[in-house]
PDB file of C-alpha atoms in Angstrom:
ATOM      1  CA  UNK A 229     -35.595   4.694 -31.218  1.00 49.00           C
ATOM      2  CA  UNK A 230     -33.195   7.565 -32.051  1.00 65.00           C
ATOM      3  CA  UNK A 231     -29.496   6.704 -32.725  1.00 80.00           C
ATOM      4  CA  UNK A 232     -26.988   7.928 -30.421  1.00 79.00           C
ATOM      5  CA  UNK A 233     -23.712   9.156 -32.355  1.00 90.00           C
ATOM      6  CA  UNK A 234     -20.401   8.198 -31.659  1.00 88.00           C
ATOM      7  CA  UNK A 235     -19.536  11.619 -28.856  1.00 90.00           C
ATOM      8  CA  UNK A 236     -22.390  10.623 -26.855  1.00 92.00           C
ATOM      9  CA  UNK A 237     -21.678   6.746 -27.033  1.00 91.00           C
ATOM     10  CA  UNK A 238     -18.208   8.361 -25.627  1.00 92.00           C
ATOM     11  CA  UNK A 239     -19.570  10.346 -23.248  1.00 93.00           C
ATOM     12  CA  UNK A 240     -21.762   7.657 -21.772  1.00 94.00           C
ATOM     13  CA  UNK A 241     -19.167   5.242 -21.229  1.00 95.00           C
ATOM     14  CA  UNK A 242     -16.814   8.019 -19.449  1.00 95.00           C
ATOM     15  CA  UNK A 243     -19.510   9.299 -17.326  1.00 96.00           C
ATOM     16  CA  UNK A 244     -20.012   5.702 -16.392  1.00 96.00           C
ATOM     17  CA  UNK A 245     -16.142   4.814 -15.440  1.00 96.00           C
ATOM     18  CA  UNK A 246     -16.398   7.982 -13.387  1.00 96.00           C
ATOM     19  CA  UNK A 247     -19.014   6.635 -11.220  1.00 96.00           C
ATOM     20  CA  UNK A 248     -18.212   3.063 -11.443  1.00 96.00           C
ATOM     21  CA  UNK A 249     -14.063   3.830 -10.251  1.00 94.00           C
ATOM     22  CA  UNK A 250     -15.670   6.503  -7.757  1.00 94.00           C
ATOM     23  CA  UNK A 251     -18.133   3.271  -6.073  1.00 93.00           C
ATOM     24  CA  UNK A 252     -14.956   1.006  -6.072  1.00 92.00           C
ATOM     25  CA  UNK A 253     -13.069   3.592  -4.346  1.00 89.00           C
ATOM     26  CA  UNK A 254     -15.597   3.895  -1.865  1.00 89.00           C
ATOM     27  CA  UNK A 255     -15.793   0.276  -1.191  1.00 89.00           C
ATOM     28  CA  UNK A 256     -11.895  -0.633  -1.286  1.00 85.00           C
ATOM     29  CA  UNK A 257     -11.522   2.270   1.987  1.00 83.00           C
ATOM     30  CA  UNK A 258     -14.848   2.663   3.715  1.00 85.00           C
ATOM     31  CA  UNK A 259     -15.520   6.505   4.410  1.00 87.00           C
ATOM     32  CA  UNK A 260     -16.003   7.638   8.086  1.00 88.00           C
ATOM     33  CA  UNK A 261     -19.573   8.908   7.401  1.00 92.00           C
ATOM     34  CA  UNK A 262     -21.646  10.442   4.805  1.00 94.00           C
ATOM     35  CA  UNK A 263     -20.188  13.671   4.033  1.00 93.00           C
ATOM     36  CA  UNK A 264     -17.209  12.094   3.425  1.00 89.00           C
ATOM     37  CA  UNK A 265     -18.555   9.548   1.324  1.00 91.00           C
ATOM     38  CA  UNK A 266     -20.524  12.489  -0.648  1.00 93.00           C
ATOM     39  CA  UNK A 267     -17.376  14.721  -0.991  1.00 90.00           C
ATOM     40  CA  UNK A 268     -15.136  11.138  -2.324  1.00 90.00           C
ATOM     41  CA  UNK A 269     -18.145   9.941  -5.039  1.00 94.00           C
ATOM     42  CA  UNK A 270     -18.692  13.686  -6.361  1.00 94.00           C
ATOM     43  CA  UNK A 271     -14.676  14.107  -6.212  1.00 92.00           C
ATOM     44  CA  UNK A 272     -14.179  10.741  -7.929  1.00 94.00           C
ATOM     45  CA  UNK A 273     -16.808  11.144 -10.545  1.00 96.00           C
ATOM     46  CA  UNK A 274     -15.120  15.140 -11.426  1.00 96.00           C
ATOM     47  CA  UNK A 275     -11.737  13.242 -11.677  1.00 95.00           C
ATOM     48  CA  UNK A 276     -13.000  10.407 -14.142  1.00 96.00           C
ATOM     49  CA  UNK A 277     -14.649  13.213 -16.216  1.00 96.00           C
ATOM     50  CA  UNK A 278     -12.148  15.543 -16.188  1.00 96.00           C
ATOM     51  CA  UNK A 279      -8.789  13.273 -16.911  1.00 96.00           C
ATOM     52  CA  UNK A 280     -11.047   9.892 -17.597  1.00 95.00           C
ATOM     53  CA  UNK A 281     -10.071  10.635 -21.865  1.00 95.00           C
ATOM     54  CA  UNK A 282      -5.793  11.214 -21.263  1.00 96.00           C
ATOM     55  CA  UNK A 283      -5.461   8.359 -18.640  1.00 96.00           C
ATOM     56  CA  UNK A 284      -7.364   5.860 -21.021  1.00 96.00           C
ATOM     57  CA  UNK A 285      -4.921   6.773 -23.998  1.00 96.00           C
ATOM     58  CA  UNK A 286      -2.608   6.774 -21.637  1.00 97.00           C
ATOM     59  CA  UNK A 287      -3.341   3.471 -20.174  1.00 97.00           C
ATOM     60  CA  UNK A 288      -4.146   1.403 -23.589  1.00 97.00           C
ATOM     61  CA  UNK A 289      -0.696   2.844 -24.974  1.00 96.00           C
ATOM     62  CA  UNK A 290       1.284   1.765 -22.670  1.00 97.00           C
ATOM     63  CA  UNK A 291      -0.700  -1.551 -22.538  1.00 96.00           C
ATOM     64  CA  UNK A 292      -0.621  -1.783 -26.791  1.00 96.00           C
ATOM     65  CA  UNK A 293      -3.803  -2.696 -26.865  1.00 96.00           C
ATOM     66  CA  UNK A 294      -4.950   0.472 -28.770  1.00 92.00           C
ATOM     67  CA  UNK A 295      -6.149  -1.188 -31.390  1.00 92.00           C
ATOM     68  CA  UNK A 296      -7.601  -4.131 -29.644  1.00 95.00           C
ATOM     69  CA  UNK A 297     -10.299  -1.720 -28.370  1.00 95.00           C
ATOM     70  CA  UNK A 298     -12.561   1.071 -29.326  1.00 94.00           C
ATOM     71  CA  UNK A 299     -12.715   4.773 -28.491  1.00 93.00           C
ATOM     72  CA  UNK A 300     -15.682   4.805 -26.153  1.00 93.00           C
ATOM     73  CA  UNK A 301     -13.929   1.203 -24.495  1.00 95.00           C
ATOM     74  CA  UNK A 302     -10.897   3.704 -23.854  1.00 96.00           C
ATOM     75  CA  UNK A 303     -13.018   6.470 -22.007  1.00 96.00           C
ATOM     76  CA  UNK A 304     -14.683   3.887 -20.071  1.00 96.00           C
ATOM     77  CA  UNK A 305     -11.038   2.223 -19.200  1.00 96.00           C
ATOM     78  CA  UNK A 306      -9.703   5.769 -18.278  1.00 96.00           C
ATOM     79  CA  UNK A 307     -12.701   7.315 -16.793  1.00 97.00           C
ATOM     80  CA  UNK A 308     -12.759   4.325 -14.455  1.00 96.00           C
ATOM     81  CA  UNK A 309      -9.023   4.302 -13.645  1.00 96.00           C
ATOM     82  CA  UNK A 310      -8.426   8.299 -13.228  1.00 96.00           C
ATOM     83  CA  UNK A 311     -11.965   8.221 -10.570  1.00 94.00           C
ATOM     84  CA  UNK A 312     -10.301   5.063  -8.755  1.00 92.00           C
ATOM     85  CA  UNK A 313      -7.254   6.934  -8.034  1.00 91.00           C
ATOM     86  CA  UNK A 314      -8.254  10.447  -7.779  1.00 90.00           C
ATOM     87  CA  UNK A 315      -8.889  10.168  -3.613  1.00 81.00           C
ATOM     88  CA  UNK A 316      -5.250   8.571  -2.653  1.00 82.00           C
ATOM     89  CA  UNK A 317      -3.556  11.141  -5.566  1.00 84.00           C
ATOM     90  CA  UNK A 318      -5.664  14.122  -3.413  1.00 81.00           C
ATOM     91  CA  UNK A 319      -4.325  12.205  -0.348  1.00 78.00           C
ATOM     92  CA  UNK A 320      -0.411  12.219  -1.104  1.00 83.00           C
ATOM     93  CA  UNK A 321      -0.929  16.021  -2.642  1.00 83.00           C
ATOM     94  CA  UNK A 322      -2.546  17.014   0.856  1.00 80.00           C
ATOM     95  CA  UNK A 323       0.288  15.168   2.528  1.00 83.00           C
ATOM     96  CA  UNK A 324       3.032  16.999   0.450  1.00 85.00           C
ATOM     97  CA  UNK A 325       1.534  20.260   1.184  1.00 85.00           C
ATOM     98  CA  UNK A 326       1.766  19.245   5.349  1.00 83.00           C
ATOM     99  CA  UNK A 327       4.761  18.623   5.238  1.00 82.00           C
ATOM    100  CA  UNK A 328       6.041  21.455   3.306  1.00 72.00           C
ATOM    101  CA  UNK A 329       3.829  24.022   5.457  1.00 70.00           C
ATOM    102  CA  UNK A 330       5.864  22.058   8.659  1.00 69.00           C
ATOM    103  CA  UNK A 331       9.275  22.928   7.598  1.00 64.00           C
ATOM    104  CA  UNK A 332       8.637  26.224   6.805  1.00 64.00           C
ATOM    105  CA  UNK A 333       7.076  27.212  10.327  1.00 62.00           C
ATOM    106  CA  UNK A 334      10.150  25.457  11.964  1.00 61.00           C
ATOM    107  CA  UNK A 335       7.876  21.931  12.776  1.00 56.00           C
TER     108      UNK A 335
END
């Protein structure tokens, strides 16, 4: 059995927070169909890959439990956390951008 090193251990567990905080986002608000459920999981996942490694140090510094826990434990931690959040922090930019697009045509 070949040995994974320590990046893809990393990469593993962040790829997995994605797509576990994407199903839990999908389960806390159920979508309307499955488009929208496609377009939330792929968003989700993106978001936990993208911003899963600064939310996690983010998230384990404020918490002080950085060295409690393990680098790939962190990934996982933010992965899961950024891909939970990423649909409502879409939802309040979208919002924002209304709005602002209604005061400027006089609405």
């Amino acid at each position: 059995m070949t040995e994974f090193s320590e990046a893809a251990w990393i990469w593993a567990a962040k790829g997995a927070g994605a797509v576990a905080g994407s199903a839990i986002s999908l389960a806390y608000i159920l979508p309307r169909g499955r488009r929208e459920a496609a377009i939330r999981f792929a968003v989700g996942t993106a978001c936990g890959l993208v911003f899963g490694g600064a939310a996690g140090l983010k998230i384990v510094a404020e918490l002080g439990i950085a060295g409690a826990i393990g680098p790939a434990e962190t990934m996982l931690l933010g992965a899961a956390a950024a891909s939970l959040t990423a649909w409502w922090a879409l939802g309040f930019v979208m919002r924002a951008f209304r709005r602002g697009s209604r005061v400027r045509d006089g609405g």
